[in-house]
Amino acid sequence: MNNFPAISVSHLNHSYNEGGFKKQTLFDINLDILPGEIVIMTGPSGSGKTTLLTLIGSLRSVQSGSLKILGKELCGANKNEMVQIRRNIGYIFQAHNLLGFLTAQQNVQMPFENNDKISFQEAQAKAAAMLKTVGLGERLNYYPDGLSGGQKQRVAIARALVHHPQLVLADEPTAALDSKSGRDVVNLMQQLAKEQDCTILLVTHDHRILDIADRIVKMEDGYLVTS
């Protein structure tokens, strides 16, 4: 296991331009998350949770402060460096973001798309095995339209974890699910993360799932208020 945090945020600030005005959304954020830790981030809508998550996921550029993911500094990173960092991250979104014209298996294969080290056949086999792990072995050739909300979210989890990322970022993964499906989905994430020894940062409003966390952090008005 690495001796540095999986996520290390120090004095991070972030602003948007709105109609020619600068609006600050994150203020002096400091947060370390250790390898293998499951951390839940809560807080009201508009408190900056998703902004912080997209910065950690290297989906947008860091403006000021320091943000290290798996030991790599994102502040000042170029596009290519950001792409390299993203390859070590699995993403799970509220809307599952599956491509409707691809089968469950093809959706789960996507993280291997630009990976020269893994053949198409190997990617297919890994996707099928991962779908079996999440209980969808009978649904490999189903399109998203033929799956329930809970099944779609399980496909999204399979896609996020199939390439054994060191870090998983989840944005409201249970928001569109009933309580049983939501519980199944987070239990699955927890189990697979422990098996693969990866770190999870999960943003949620769902108080029913807080018990899976090793630690809960809270955002309010762009500030991290508890850690």
Short mmCIF file of C-alpha atoms in Angstrom, two decimals:
data_model
loop_
_atom_site.label_atom_id
_atom_site.label_comp_id
_atom_site.label_asym_id
_atom_site.label_seq_id
_atom_site.Cartn_x
_atom_site.Cartn_y
_atom_site.Cartn_z
CA MET A 1 0.00 0.00 0.00
CA ASN A 2 1.23 3.53 -0.84
CA ASN A 3 2.41 5.69 2.01
CA PHE A 4 0.76 8.82 0.58
CA PRO A 5 -2.99 9.62 0.71
CA ALA A 6 -5.14 8.53 -2.24
CA ILE A 7 -6.56 12.07 -2.27
CA SER A 8 -4.75 15.06 -0.78
CA VAL A 9 -6.43 18.48 -1.03
CA SER A 10 -4.69 21.53 0.38
CA HIS A 11 -5.90 25.17 0.39
CA LEU A 12 -8.07 24.54 -2.68
CA ASN A 13 -10.21 27.40 -4.00
CA HIS A 14 -12.47 27.44 -7.05
CA SER A 15 -14.48 30.14 -8.84
CA TYR A 16 -16.86 30.34 -11.79
CA ASN A 17 -17.42 33.24 -14.14
CA GLU A 18 -21.07 34.19 -14.12
CA GLY A 19 -22.14 36.99 -16.45
CA GLY A 20 -18.71 38.62 -16.24
CA PHE A 21 -18.58 38.29 -12.44
CA LYS A 22 -16.39 35.86 -10.54
CA LYS A 23 -18.33 33.68 -8.13
CA GLN A 24 -16.28 31.67 -5.66
CA THR A 25 -17.72 28.20 -4.98
CA LEU A 26 -14.96 26.49 -2.95
CA PHE A 27 -13.05 28.12 -0.09
CA ASP A 28 -9.74 26.84 1.33
CA ILE A 29 -10.59 23.12 1.17
CA ASN A 30 -8.23 20.78 3.06
CA LEU A 31 -8.87 17.04 2.98
CA ASP A 32 -6.79 13.84 3.02
CA ILE A 33 -8.32 10.46 2.19
CA LEU A 34 -6.25 7.35 2.81
CA PRO A 35 -5.90 4.38 0.46
CA GLY A 36 -8.75 1.90 1.01
CA GLU A 37 -10.90 4.41 2.94
CA ILE A 38 -14.63 4.86 2.19
CA VAL A 39 -15.55 8.51 2.75
CA ILE A 40 -19.04 9.96 2.32
CA MET A 41 -19.48 13.67 1.60
CA THR A 42 -22.82 15.22 2.59
CA GLY A 43 -24.23 18.73 2.54
CA PRO A 44 -27.11 20.72 1.04
CA SER A 45 -27.56 21.27 -2.70
CA GLY A 46 -25.30 24.01 -4.00
CA SER A 47 -22.74 23.56 -1.21
CA GLY A 48 -19.93 22.66 -3.65
CA LYS A 49 -19.90 18.86 -3.33
CA THR A 50 -20.14 18.09 -7.05
CA THR A 51 -17.65 20.84 -7.94
CA LEU A 52 -15.13 19.32 -5.53
CA LEU A 53 -15.82 15.83 -6.88
CA THR A 54 -15.25 16.91 -10.50
CA LEU A 55 -11.96 18.57 -9.52
CA ILE A 56 -10.82 15.43 -7.68
CA GLY A 57 -11.85 13.38 -10.73
CA SER A 58 -9.68 15.64 -12.94
CA LEU A 59 -12.78 16.47 -14.98
CA ARG A 60 -12.01 20.18 -14.61
CA SER A 61 -8.80 22.15 -14.03
CA VAL A 62 -7.55 23.14 -10.59
CA GLN A 63 -7.25 26.93 -10.31
CA SER A 64 -5.41 27.41 -7.02
CA GLY A 65 -4.11 25.39 -4.09
CA SER A 66 -2.90 21.81 -4.29
CA LEU A 67 -4.82 18.68 -5.30
CA LYS A 68 -2.92 15.40 -5.46
CA ILE A 69 -4.57 12.22 -6.70
CA LEU A 70 -2.59 9.02 -6.08
CA GLY A 71 0.50 11.17 -5.51
CA LYS A 72 0.14 13.19 -8.76
CA GLU A 73 -0.38 16.96 -8.57
CA LEU A 74 -3.37 18.20 -10.59
CA CYS A 75 -2.74 21.93 -10.15
CA GLY A 76 -0.96 22.95 -13.35
CA ALA A 77 -1.43 19.51 -14.97
CA ASN A 78 -1.86 19.54 -18.75
CA LYS A 79 -4.68 17.73 -20.60
CA ASN A 80 -2.58 14.63 -21.24
CA GLU A 81 -1.57 14.35 -17.56
CA MET A 82 -5.22 14.72 -16.55
CA VAL A 83 -6.22 11.91 -18.94
CA GLN A 84 -3.52 9.66 -17.41
CA ILE A 85 -4.87 10.34 -13.90
CA ARG A 86 -8.46 9.64 -15.02
CA ARG A 87 -7.40 6.16 -16.10
CA ASN A 88 -6.91 5.24 -12.41
CA ILE A 89 -10.39 6.46 -11.44
CA GLY A 90 -13.81 4.79 -11.70
CA TYR A 91 -16.84 7.10 -11.92
CA ILE A 92 -20.42 6.32 -10.86
CA PHE A 93 -23.01 9.00 -11.57
CA GLN A 94 -26.58 9.53 -10.37
CA ALA A 95 -27.92 9.18 -13.92
CA HIS A 96 -25.71 6.09 -14.52
CA ASN A 97 -24.69 7.60 -17.92
CA LEU A 98 -24.98 4.33 -19.85
CA LEU A 99 -24.96 4.54 -23.63
CA GLY A 100 -28.38 3.39 -24.84
CA PHE A 101 -27.11 1.96 -28.13
CA LEU A 102 -24.65 -0.38 -26.37
CA THR A 103 -25.46 -3.58 -24.50
CA ALA A 104 -24.67 -3.95 -20.81
CA GLN A 105 -21.49 -5.85 -21.73
CA GLN A 106 -20.39 -3.22 -24.28
CA ASN A 107 -21.00 -0.42 -21.74
CA VAL A 108 -18.82 -2.21 -19.17
CA GLN A 109 -16.05 -2.73 -21.75
CA MET A 110 -15.70 1.02 -22.32
CA PRO A 111 -12.82 1.68 -19.84
CA PHE A 112 -10.63 -0.60 -22.00
CA GLU A 113 -11.34 1.32 -25.23
CA ASN A 114 -7.96 3.02 -25.61
CA ASN A 115 -5.96 0.42 -23.72
CA ASP A 116 -3.44 -1.23 -26.05
CA LYS A 117 -2.42 -3.76 -23.40
CA ILE A 118 -5.81 -5.52 -23.36
CA SER A 119 -7.22 -7.30 -26.41
CA PHE A 120 -10.87 -6.94 -27.41
CA GLN A 121 -11.50 -10.58 -26.40
CA GLU A 122 -9.92 -10.01 -22.98
CA ALA A 123 -11.97 -6.84 -22.47
CA GLN A 124 -15.14 -8.78 -23.38
CA ALA A 125 -14.27 -11.53 -20.91
CA LYS A 126 -13.50 -9.06 -18.10
CA ALA A 127 -16.78 -7.19 -18.73
CA ALA A 128 -18.78 -10.43 -18.67
CA ALA A 129 -17.08 -11.57 -15.45
CA MET A 130 -17.73 -8.21 -13.78
CA LEU A 131 -21.41 -8.25 -14.76
CA LYS A 132 -21.65 -11.75 -13.28
CA THR A 133 -20.09 -10.39 -10.06
CA VAL A 134 -22.79 -7.70 -9.81
CA GLY A 135 -25.52 -10.29 -10.42
CA LEU A 136 -26.22 -9.49 -14.07
CA GLY A 137 -24.64 -12.52 -15.74
CA GLU A 138 -27.97 -13.22 -17.50
CA ARG A 139 -28.24 -9.65 -18.84
CA LEU A 140 -25.02 -9.25 -20.85
CA ASN A 141 -26.80 -8.55 -24.12
CA TYR A 142 -29.60 -6.39 -22.72
CA TYR A 143 -29.72 -2.72 -23.71
CA PRO A 144 -30.20 -0.14 -20.91
CA ASP A 145 -33.88 0.32 -21.92
CA GLY A 146 -34.51 -3.31 -20.96
CA LEU A 147 -33.05 -2.93 -17.45
CA SER A 148 -34.56 -1.61 -14.20
CA GLY A 149 -33.07 1.44 -12.42
CA GLY A 150 -31.22 -0.78 -9.94
CA GLN A 151 -29.85 -2.98 -12.74
CA LYS A 152 -28.65 0.05 -14.72
CA GLN A 153 -26.83 1.34 -11.64
CA ARG A 154 -25.21 -2.09 -11.19
CA VAL A 155 -24.01 -1.95 -14.80
CA ALA A 156 -22.56 1.50 -13.98
CA ILE A 157 -20.77 0.03 -10.94
CA ALA A 158 -19.41 -2.82 -13.06
CA ARG A 159 -18.13 -0.28 -15.61
CA ALA A 160 -16.52 1.83 -12.87
CA LEU A 161 -14.72 -1.11 -11.27
CA VAL A 162 -13.91 -3.42 -14.22
CA HIS A 163 -10.43 -1.93 -14.77
CA HIS A 164 -9.57 -2.16 -11.04
CA PRO A 165 -9.20 1.60 -10.45
CA GLN A 166 -7.38 2.77 -7.33
CA LEU A 167 -10.06 5.39 -6.71
CA VAL A 168 -13.85 5.38 -7.19
CA LEU A 169 -15.86 8.62 -7.22
CA ALA A 170 -19.64 8.31 -6.88
CA ASP A 171 -22.08 11.24 -7.22
CA GLU A 172 -25.49 10.45 -5.66
CA PRO A 173 -25.41 6.80 -6.83
CA THR A 174 -28.64 5.88 -5.00
CA ALA A 175 -30.68 9.02 -5.73
CA ALA A 176 -32.91 7.43 -8.37
CA LEU A 177 -33.32 4.10 -6.54
CA ASP A 178 -35.79 2.76 -3.98
CA SER A 179 -34.37 1.92 -0.55
CA LYS A 180 -33.76 -1.78 -1.26
CA SER A 181 -32.04 -1.20 -4.63
CA GLY A 182 -30.05 1.68 -3.10
CA ARG A 183 -28.86 -0.49 -0.22
CA ASP A 184 -27.93 -3.32 -2.63
CA VAL A 185 -25.94 -0.90 -4.78
CA VAL A 186 -23.88 0.57 -1.90
CA ASN A 187 -23.30 -2.85 -0.31
CA LEU A 188 -21.98 -4.01 -3.66
CA MET A 189 -19.70 -0.96 -3.99
CA GLN A 190 -18.42 -1.53 -0.45
CA GLN A 191 -17.77 -5.24 -1.01
CA LEU A 192 -16.00 -4.76 -4.37
CA ALA A 193 -13.93 -1.85 -3.06
CA LYS A 194 -12.70 -3.96 -0.14
CA GLU A 195 -11.89 -6.86 -2.49
CA GLN A 196 -10.02 -4.58 -4.93
CA ASP A 197 -8.50 -2.44 -2.17
CA CYS A 198 -9.66 0.81 -3.74
CA THR A 199 -10.62 4.12 -2.17
CA ILE A 200 -14.19 5.46 -2.45
CA LEU A 201 -15.41 9.05 -2.19
CA LEU A 202 -19.20 9.12 -2.35
CA VAL A 203 -21.39 12.23 -2.46
CA THR A 204 -24.92 11.64 -1.18
CA HIS A 205 -28.04 13.12 0.41
CA ASP A 206 -29.18 9.58 1.25
CA HIS A 207 -29.03 9.17 5.04
CA ARG A 208 -29.95 5.49 4.71
CA ILE A 209 -26.45 4.60 3.48
CA LEU A 210 -24.20 6.65 5.79
CA ASP A 211 -23.29 3.53 7.80
CA ILE A 212 -21.02 2.17 5.04
CA ALA A 213 -18.57 5.06 5.52
CA ASP A 214 -15.32 4.91 7.47
CA ARG A 215 -15.72 8.68 7.78
CA ILE A 216 -18.26 11.38 6.88
CA VAL A 217 -17.27 14.88 5.76
CA LYS A 218 -19.71 17.76 5.33
CA MET A 219 -19.77 20.70 2.92
CA GLU A 220 -21.61 23.95 3.56
CA ASP A 221 -21.55 27.08 1.39
CA GLY A 222 -18.29 26.03 -0.28
CA TYR A 223 -16.51 25.19 2.97
CA LEU A 224 -15.61 21.79 4.37
CA VAL A 225 -17.10 22.13 7.85
CA THR A 226 -16.34 18.73 9.39
CA SER A 227 -13.78 16.07 8.69
#
